[in-house]
Short mmCIF file of C-alpha atoms in Angstrom, two decimals:
data_model
loop_
_atom_site.label_atom_id
_atom_site.label_comp_id
_atom_site.label_asym_id
_atom_site.label_seq_id
_atom_site.Cartn_x
_atom_site.Cartn_y
_atom_site.Cartn_z
CA UNK A 1 -3.14 23.46 -20.43
CA UNK A 2 -0.80 20.45 -20.64
CA UNK A 3 -3.63 17.94 -20.62
CA UNK A 4 -7.41 18.06 -20.96
CA UNK A 5 -9.71 15.16 -20.14
CA UNK A 6 -13.17 15.73 -21.51
CA UNK A 7 -16.44 14.08 -20.39
CA UNK A 8 -14.91 12.62 -17.23
CA UNK A 9 -17.42 10.97 -14.93
CA UNK A 10 -16.84 11.57 -11.20
CA UNK A 11 -17.98 9.20 -8.51
CA UNK A 12 -20.85 11.52 -7.53
CA UNK A 13 -22.30 11.09 -11.06
CA UNK A 14 -21.24 14.49 -12.46
CA UNK A 15 -19.59 14.57 -15.92
CA UNK A 16 -16.92 17.28 -16.09
CA UNK A 17 -13.73 18.24 -17.87
CA UNK A 18 -10.39 17.97 -16.10
CA UNK A 19 -7.69 20.40 -17.05
CA UNK A 20 -4.05 19.96 -16.06
CA UNK A 21 -1.49 22.75 -15.97
CA UNK A 22 1.92 22.47 -14.37
CA UNK A 23 0.89 19.07 -12.86
CA UNK A 24 -2.04 20.64 -11.04
CA UNK A 25 -5.72 19.82 -11.60
CA UNK A 26 -8.64 22.02 -12.35
CA UNK A 27 -12.25 20.69 -12.48
CA UNK A 28 -14.26 22.49 -15.15
CA UNK A 29 -17.95 22.30 -16.18
CA UNK A 30 -18.46 19.93 -19.06
CA UNK A 31 -17.72 21.60 -22.39
CA UNK A 32 -16.24 24.76 -20.90
CA UNK A 33 -12.58 23.91 -21.45
CA UNK A 34 -12.27 26.43 -24.29
CA UNK A 35 -12.72 29.22 -21.72
CA UNK A 36 -9.95 27.89 -19.48
CA UNK A 37 -6.65 29.70 -19.13
CA UNK A 38 -3.84 28.54 -21.48
CA UNK A 39 -6.24 26.74 -23.82
CA UNK A 40 -5.91 24.81 -26.02
CA UNK A 41 -4.38 21.78 -24.34
CA UNK A 42 -1.19 20.05 -25.54
CA UNK A 43 -3.04 16.72 -25.32
CA UNK A 44 -6.74 15.91 -25.15
CA UNK A 45 -8.22 12.63 -23.83
CA UNK A 46 -11.85 11.98 -24.63
CA UNK A 47 -12.97 10.04 -21.60
CA UNK A 48 -16.43 9.50 -23.15
CA UNK A 49 -18.19 9.28 -19.78
CA UNK A 50 -15.72 6.86 -18.26
CA UNK A 51 -15.19 6.96 -14.50
CA UNK A 52 -12.21 8.97 -13.31
CA UNK A 53 -10.78 8.42 -9.83
CA UNK A 54 -7.68 9.31 -7.91
CA UNK A 55 -4.78 6.93 -8.51
CA UNK A 56 -4.34 4.04 -6.14
CA UNK A 57 -2.01 4.15 -3.11
CA UNK A 58 -0.36 1.01 -1.69
CA UNK A 59 0.87 1.45 1.86
CA UNK A 60 2.25 -2.05 2.26
CA UNK A 61 4.28 -4.01 -0.29
CA UNK A 62 7.29 -6.22 0.34
CA UNK A 63 8.88 -5.05 -2.84
CA UNK A 64 12.30 -6.64 -2.46
CA UNK A 65 10.82 -10.14 -2.32
CA UNK A 66 8.31 -10.09 -5.19
CA UNK A 67 8.27 -13.17 -7.45
CA UNK A 68 10.44 -15.23 -5.12
CA UNK A 69 8.03 -17.99 -4.12
CA UNK A 70 9.72 -20.49 -6.40
CA UNK A 71 12.92 -20.02 -4.34
CA UNK A 72 11.39 -20.69 -0.95
CA UNK A 73 8.42 -23.05 -1.45
CA UNK A 74 5.12 -23.27 0.43
CA UNK A 75 6.29 -24.04 3.98
CA UNK A 76 6.10 -20.43 5.18
CA UNK A 77 2.75 -19.90 3.46
CA UNK A 78 1.29 -22.94 5.22
CA UNK A 79 2.69 -21.99 8.60
CA UNK A 80 1.34 -18.44 8.31
CA UNK A 81 -2.18 -19.29 7.22
CA UNK A 82 -3.00 -22.67 8.80
CA UNK A 83 -4.66 -23.26 12.17
CA UNK A 84 -5.86 -19.70 12.68
CA UNK A 85 -2.31 -18.32 12.17
CA UNK A 86 -0.99 -20.27 15.12
CA UNK A 87 2.29 -20.83 13.23
CA UNK A 88 2.88 -17.23 12.12
CA UNK A 89 6.06 -16.89 14.21
CA UNK A 90 7.51 -20.00 12.58
CA UNK A 91 6.64 -18.64 9.14
CA UNK A 92 9.05 -15.69 9.64
CA UNK A 93 11.97 -18.09 10.16
CA UNK A 94 10.95 -20.26 7.20
CA UNK A 95 10.52 -17.29 4.90
CA UNK A 96 13.98 -16.01 5.78
CA UNK A 97 15.44 -18.75 3.62
CA UNK A 98 14.82 -16.62 0.52
CA UNK A 99 17.67 -14.37 1.67
CA UNK A 100 20.25 -17.10 1.30
CA UNK A 101 22.66 -15.86 -1.31
CA UNK A 102 20.58 -12.66 -1.61
CA UNK A 103 22.05 -10.27 -4.30
CA UNK A 104 20.70 -6.91 -5.43
CA UNK A 105 21.36 -7.89 -9.04
CA UNK A 106 19.01 -10.84 -8.68
CA UNK A 107 16.36 -8.83 -6.90
CA UNK A 108 16.23 -5.91 -9.39
CA UNK A 109 14.47 -7.56 -12.40
CA UNK A 110 11.43 -8.79 -10.38
CA UNK A 111 11.26 -5.40 -8.64
CA UNK A 112 11.12 -3.73 -12.05
CA UNK A 113 8.39 -6.14 -13.13
CA UNK A 114 6.29 -5.31 -10.10
CA UNK A 115 6.66 -1.57 -10.51
CA UNK A 116 5.72 -1.83 -14.19
CA UNK A 117 2.53 -3.59 -13.10
CA UNK A 118 1.95 -0.87 -10.50
CA UNK A 119 2.15 1.86 -13.12
CA UNK A 120 -0.06 -0.09 -15.55
CA UNK A 121 -2.74 -0.47 -12.85
CA UNK A 122 -2.49 3.12 -11.64
CA UNK A 123 -0.88 2.37 -8.30
CA UNK A 124 1.25 5.49 -8.18
CA UNK A 125 2.31 5.67 -4.56
CA UNK A 126 3.99 2.59 -3.10
CA UNK A 127 5.31 2.15 0.45
CA UNK A 128 7.94 -0.53 -0.09
CA UNK A 129 9.07 -2.57 2.90
CA UNK A 130 12.64 -3.77 2.27
CA UNK A 131 14.33 -6.32 4.49
CA UNK A 132 17.38 -4.73 6.19
CA UNK A 133 18.80 -7.28 8.60
CA UNK A 134 21.86 -9.43 9.13
CA UNK A 135 20.58 -12.04 6.66
CA UNK A 136 19.80 -9.63 3.80
CA UNK A 137 22.30 -6.85 4.60
CA UNK A 138 21.56 -3.93 2.28
CA UNK A 139 21.14 -6.01 -0.88
CA UNK A 140 17.40 -5.68 -1.13
CA UNK A 141 17.60 -1.98 -0.28
CA UNK A 142 20.10 -1.34 -3.10
CA UNK A 143 17.82 -3.12 -5.62
CA UNK A 144 14.74 -1.15 -4.58
CA UNK A 145 16.66 2.12 -4.40
CA UNK A 146 17.91 1.60 -7.97
CA UNK A 147 14.36 0.80 -9.16
CA UNK A 148 13.05 3.85 -7.41
CA UNK A 149 15.54 5.96 -9.33
CA UNK A 150 14.62 4.33 -12.62
CA UNK A 151 10.87 4.73 -12.13
CA UNK A 152 10.95 8.18 -10.57
CA UNK A 153 9.06 9.79 -13.44
CA UNK A 154 6.33 7.11 -13.34
CA UNK A 155 5.39 6.62 -9.70
CA UNK A 156 6.39 7.55 -6.12
CA UNK A 157 8.22 4.75 -4.18
CA UNK A 158 8.81 5.29 -0.47
CA UNK A 159 11.30 2.86 1.10
CA UNK A 160 10.83 1.40 4.57
CA UNK A 161 13.99 0.16 6.25
CA UNK A 162 12.49 -3.02 7.64
CA UNK A 163 14.20 -5.28 10.18
CA UNK A 164 12.21 -8.35 9.17
CA UNK A 165 13.91 -10.75 11.57
CA UNK A 166 13.59 -8.46 14.59
CA UNK A 167 15.88 -5.98 16.38
CA UNK A 168 16.60 -7.52 19.76
CA UNK A 169 16.63 -11.04 18.35
CA UNK A 170 18.79 -9.99 15.39
CA UNK A 171 21.75 -8.00 16.78
CA UNK A 172 23.13 -5.70 14.09
CA UNK A 173 19.79 -5.13 12.33
CA UNK A 174 19.21 -1.76 14.01
CA UNK A 175 22.57 -0.47 12.78
CA UNK A 176 21.85 -1.65 9.23
CA UNK A 177 18.48 0.12 9.28
CA UNK A 178 20.17 3.34 10.40
CA UNK A 179 22.65 2.95 7.56
CA UNK A 180 19.83 2.49 5.12
CA UNK A 181 18.30 5.76 6.28
CA UNK A 182 21.59 7.48 5.65
CA UNK A 183 21.60 5.99 2.15
CA UNK A 184 18.12 7.19 1.32
CA UNK A 185 15.44 5.11 3.00
CA UNK A 186 12.42 7.19 3.85
CA UNK A 187 10.69 5.41 6.75
CA UNK A 188 11.75 3.55 9.90
CA UNK A 189 10.24 0.08 9.87
CA UNK A 190 9.59 -2.46 12.59
CA UNK A 191 8.03 -5.81 13.43
CA UNK A 192 7.96 -5.91 17.23
CA UNK A 193 5.49 -8.77 17.66
CA UNK A 194 8.14 -11.36 16.64
CA UNK A 195 10.46 -10.49 19.59
CA UNK A 196 10.60 -13.18 22.28
CA UNK A 197 9.27 -11.14 25.19
CA UNK A 198 7.04 -8.12 25.69
CA UNK A 199 10.01 -6.23 27.08
CA UNK A 200 11.97 -6.92 23.93
CA UNK A 201 8.95 -5.84 21.85
CA UNK A 202 8.82 -2.54 23.71
CA UNK A 203 12.56 -2.05 23.19
CA UNK A 204 12.02 -2.66 19.46
CA UNK A 205 9.19 -0.10 19.29
CA UNK A 206 11.18 2.43 21.42
CA UNK A 207 14.23 2.13 19.11
CA UNK A 208 12.15 2.70 15.97
CA UNK A 209 10.12 5.64 17.28
CA UNK A 210 13.12 7.37 18.86
CA UNK A 211 15.05 7.01 15.59
CA UNK A 212 12.10 8.31 13.53
CA UNK A 213 11.70 11.30 15.84
CA UNK A 214 15.45 12.05 15.76
CA UNK A 215 15.68 11.78 11.95
CA UNK A 216 12.38 13.48 11.17
CA UNK A 217 10.97 10.30 9.59
CA UNK A 218 7.72 8.41 9.65
CA UNK A 219 7.45 4.99 11.20
CA UNK A 220 5.72 1.87 9.73
CA UNK A 221 5.44 -1.43 11.51
CA UNK A 222 3.90 -4.85 11.13
CA UNK A 223 2.09 -5.37 14.40
CA UNK A 224 0.23 -8.26 16.08
CA UNK A 225 0.33 -10.41 12.98
CA UNK A 226 -0.69 -13.78 14.49
CA UNK A 227 -3.71 -15.60 15.89
CA UNK A 228 -2.95 -14.50 19.45
CA UNK A 229 -5.30 -12.13 21.28
CA UNK A 230 -2.65 -11.41 23.93
CA UNK A 231 -0.44 -9.55 21.45
CA UNK A 232 -0.25 -5.84 22.24
CA UNK A 233 2.39 -4.27 19.94
CA UNK A 234 -0.14 -2.02 18.19
CA UNK A 235 -0.81 -0.45 21.55
CA UNK A 236 2.95 -0.15 22.19
CA UNK A 237 3.36 1.66 18.83
CA UNK A 238 0.56 4.13 19.47
CA UNK A 239 1.87 4.95 22.94
CA UNK A 240 5.37 5.44 21.67
CA UNK A 241 4.18 7.73 18.91
CA UNK A 242 2.59 9.97 21.52
CA UNK A 243 5.72 9.87 23.67
CA UNK A 244 8.05 10.80 20.81
CA UNK A 245 5.94 13.46 19.15
CA UNK A 246 5.07 11.33 16.09
CA UNK A 247 1.32 12.08 16.07
CA UNK A 248 -0.02 11.39 12.61
CA UNK A 249 3.29 9.93 11.39
CA UNK A 250 2.86 6.20 11.96
CA UNK A 251 1.29 3.17 10.29
CA UNK A 252 0.41 -0.25 11.68
CA UNK A 253 0.11 -2.97 9.08
CA UNK A 254 -1.85 -6.17 9.56
CA UNK A 255 -2.74 -6.00 13.29
CA UNK A 256 -4.64 -9.24 12.61
CA UNK A 257 -4.80 -10.26 16.26
CA UNK A 258 -7.25 -7.39 16.87
CA UNK A 259 -9.88 -9.59 15.19
CA UNK A 260 -9.67 -11.71 18.34
CA UNK A 261 -9.74 -8.91 20.93
CA UNK A 262 -12.74 -8.58 23.27
CA UNK A 263 -14.78 -5.53 22.31
CA UNK A 264 -13.74 -3.43 25.37
CA UNK A 265 -10.03 -4.01 24.60
CA UNK A 266 -10.63 -3.21 20.96
CA UNK A 267 -12.33 0.10 21.72
CA UNK A 268 -9.68 1.04 24.25
CA UNK A 269 -6.98 0.50 21.63
CA UNK A 270 -9.02 2.40 19.06
CA UNK A 271 -9.17 5.41 21.32
CA UNK A 272 -5.41 5.35 21.84
CA UNK A 273 -4.74 4.94 18.11
CA UNK A 274 -6.97 7.93 17.32
CA UNK A 275 -5.07 10.09 19.81
CA UNK A 276 -1.76 9.05 18.19
CA UNK A 277 -3.02 9.59 14.66
CA UNK A 278 -1.99 5.99 13.92
CA UNK A 279 -3.06 4.79 10.46
CA UNK A 280 -3.81 1.19 9.70
CA UNK A 281 -3.29 -1.06 6.65
CA UNK A 282 -5.31 -4.27 6.26
CA UNK A 283 -4.40 -6.98 3.77
CA UNK A 284 -7.32 -9.42 4.15
CA UNK A 285 -6.43 -11.39 1.03
CA UNK A 286 -3.07 -12.62 2.47
CA UNK A 287 -4.26 -14.17 5.76
CA UNK A 288 -7.24 -15.70 7.51
CA UNK A 289 -7.68 -12.91 10.10
CA UNK A 290 -7.99 -9.18 9.47
CA UNK A 291 -8.36 -5.86 11.17
CA UNK A 292 -11.96 -4.75 11.96
CA UNK A 293 -11.92 -2.34 9.05
CA UNK A 294 -15.57 -1.24 9.16
CA UNK A 295 -15.45 -0.50 12.87
CA UNK A 296 -12.26 1.55 12.65
CA UNK A 297 -13.63 3.52 9.71
CA UNK A 298 -16.76 4.26 11.72
CA UNK A 299 -14.59 5.46 14.56
CA UNK A 300 -12.76 7.90 12.28
CA UNK A 301 -9.42 6.06 12.30
CA UNK A 302 -7.48 6.15 9.01
CA UNK A 303 -7.57 2.75 7.32
CA UNK A 304 -6.25 1.54 3.94
CA UNK A 305 -6.04 -1.70 2.04
CA UNK A 306 -2.65 -2.94 0.87
CA UNK A 307 -1.23 -5.47 -1.62
CA UNK A 308 1.28 -6.85 1.01
CA UNK A 309 2.83 -9.59 -1.18
CA UNK A 310 3.34 -10.50 -4.83
CA UNK A 311 4.14 -14.17 -5.36
CA UNK A 312 6.39 -14.54 -2.35
CA UNK A 313 6.63 -16.83 0.70
CA UNK A 314 3.30 -15.53 2.09
CA UNK A 315 1.00 -15.19 -0.97
CA UNK A 316 1.17 -16.83 -4.40
CA UNK A 317 -0.79 -14.12 -6.28
CA UNK A 318 -0.79 -10.32 -6.56
CA UNK A 319 0.15 -7.87 -9.29
CA UNK A 320 0.31 -4.41 -7.67
CA UNK A 321 -3.34 -3.93 -8.57
CA UNK A 322 -5.22 -2.22 -5.76
CA UNK A 323 -8.53 -2.45 -7.68
CA UNK A 324 -8.10 -6.18 -7.46
CA UNK A 325 -7.31 -5.95 -3.73
CA UNK A 326 -10.50 -3.92 -3.26
CA UNK A 327 -12.49 -6.50 -5.23
CA UNK A 328 -11.18 -9.32 -2.95
CA UNK A 329 -11.89 -7.20 0.14
CA UNK A 330 -15.51 -6.78 -0.98
CA UNK A 331 -15.94 -10.48 -0.26
CA UNK A 332 -13.57 -10.88 2.68
CA UNK A 333 -14.83 -7.83 4.55
CA UNK A 334 -18.42 -8.19 3.28
CA UNK A 335 -18.39 -4.74 1.65
CA UNK A 336 -21.01 -5.36 -1.01
CA UNK A 337 -23.60 -2.58 -0.86
CA UNK A 338 -23.35 0.45 -3.11
CA UNK A 339 -22.10 2.54 -0.20
CA UNK A 340 -19.61 -0.12 0.78
CA UNK A 341 -18.29 -0.24 -2.85
CA UNK A 342 -17.62 3.48 -2.62
CA UNK A 343 -15.79 2.83 0.65
CA UNK A 344 -13.63 0.19 -1.03
CA UNK A 345 -12.42 2.76 -3.54
CA UNK A 346 -11.69 5.19 -0.72
CA UNK A 347 -9.64 2.45 1.02
CA UNK A 348 -7.27 2.29 -1.99
CA UNK A 349 -7.31 5.98 -3.03
CA UNK A 350 -8.18 8.90 -0.79
CA UNK A 351 -8.14 7.09 2.58
CA UNK A 352 -5.05 5.26 1.56
CA UNK A 353 -3.38 8.58 0.80
CA UNK A 354 -4.29 9.80 4.27
CA UNK A 355 -2.53 6.78 5.77
CA UNK A 356 0.45 7.32 3.44
CA UNK A 357 0.72 10.94 4.42
CA UNK A 358 0.06 12.30 0.91
CA UNK A 359 -1.85 15.60 1.04
CA UNK A 360 -4.57 16.77 -1.39
CA UNK A 361 -4.99 13.40 -3.08
CA UNK A 362 -8.41 14.13 -4.57
CA UNK A 363 -10.00 15.34 -7.75
CA UNK A 364 -10.23 19.02 -6.85
CA UNK A 365 -8.94 22.34 -8.04
CA UNK A 366 -5.26 22.76 -7.25
CA UNK A 367 -4.68 19.15 -6.32
CA UNK A 368 -1.73 17.21 -7.82
CA UNK A 369 -2.77 15.61 -11.10
CA UNK A 370 -2.47 11.93 -10.13
CA UNK A 371 -5.53 10.14 -11.45
CA UNK A 372 -6.80 7.28 -13.64
CA UNK A 373 -9.48 7.02 -16.31
CA UNK A 374 -11.12 3.61 -15.84
CA UNK A 375 -12.51 1.67 -18.78
CA UNK A 376 -15.90 1.62 -17.02
CA UNK A 377 -18.63 4.11 -16.05
CA UNK A 378 -19.64 2.61 -12.69
CA UNK A 379 -17.86 1.82 -9.44
CA UNK A 380 -19.30 -1.68 -9.45
CA UNK A 381 -17.69 -2.39 -12.86
CA UNK A 382 -14.32 -1.02 -11.74
CA UNK A 383 -14.43 -3.52 -8.87
CA UNK A 384 -15.97 -6.37 -10.92
CA UNK A 385 -13.33 -6.23 -13.65
CA UNK A 386 -10.42 -4.77 -11.62
CA UNK A 387 -8.77 -4.08 -14.92
CA UNK A 388 -5.90 -1.79 -15.76
CA UNK A 389 -7.31 1.72 -16.32
CA UNK A 390 -7.58 3.05 -19.85
CA UNK A 391 -5.31 5.97 -19.02
CA UNK A 392 -3.01 6.59 -16.00
CA UNK A 393 -1.81 10.11 -15.18
CA UNK A 394 1.12 10.89 -12.80
CA UNK A 395 2.09 14.48 -12.03
CA UNK A 396 0.06 15.68 -14.97
CA UNK A 397 1.56 13.32 -17.57
CA UNK A 398 0.03 10.21 -19.14
CA UNK A 399 2.33 7.37 -18.04
CA UNK A 400 0.29 4.35 -19.09
CA UNK A 401 -2.42 3.54 -21.68
CA UNK A 402 -4.15 0.17 -21.85
CA UNK A 403 -6.47 -1.14 -24.51
CA UNK A 404 -8.16 -4.53 -24.72
CA UNK A 405 -10.08 -6.19 -27.51
CA UNK A 406 -12.01 -9.41 -27.83
CA UNK A 407 -13.39 -10.78 -31.11
CA UNK A 408 -16.19 -13.36 -30.74
CA UNK A 409 -15.84 -15.94 -33.48
CA UNK A 410 -19.18 -17.54 -34.33
CA UNK A 411 -18.21 -19.69 -37.26
#
């Protein structure tokens, strides 16, 4: 064994030992590790009854723009969130100002800072949306690609070539995204709802899905991200996935306008999304509207929570901490019961992995050893404190350890 975690508490209440060999997990009865193959272990962690869960998965983070709010101000934030998101379209144009004088050398230090926080908090799979357009060029991509290389032993970063300012409305962006794919981007991105007509939005979706199918990639888009119930780009994406053979290989982030759909329209879309295997990511902490998460979960549609932003034009907070995102969602989505608390952890771990396309992300024999040991025994306390885990394990190796201490001074 390379690693042994003793007295690990699972979410079902069992206390077990977790053995890791060659980055694979084995769940053993408590106290039986001595009988395991290849014993003794190179390293032993005494969990002491602490809760152990799968590591967190973030399907939606604008990694190239983290910690840039001071460069752009609050105008985009106000336009995006005020008046029921009526000014969301304007916010895109205002936020684009951050790309003035954009350089990969400037972007790299805050990207490193965000990924360090991700590792510390046990967020070990990150789908990073990177602006690739005529304003940013490939500068943000180069910064995130370099950070991905530097952090490869600590977490998995998947890069989305993201035409933030549109495809039809930003001639040249499509070609830059295709170049980013040739240079190592993993996913074809899109944001069709910002195009000026429905025909242009369909062209945007068609371009992205055709490219993903041709290159054997996944597709991830920001859809229907405004307070407008007439927006239908989520539907366009699901239909295009079916047409191009991308079933199970697409993600729709935000889809906030669905909160305003009449119920028959919502159920119709849900049926189409389920056929297409379209996963969804909701970021309720960054805007006043959100996807109907509970309904979609009940319908068997893959849903995850995401960080979305870290101190950028759209959100002044964030620290790549999905336990914190889950805590905020408990209030915003009204997920407060014991069962709902369990669901919140699913939304940032196992369900999130399903949306991400990561297989076998669970605490089970033979699964990849990506997990965290929380400094708490109960799910409610993990959410309440949303603290960095005591230990973080990636591919069978401890990559982060966090300790805290408070001394109460009475005199």
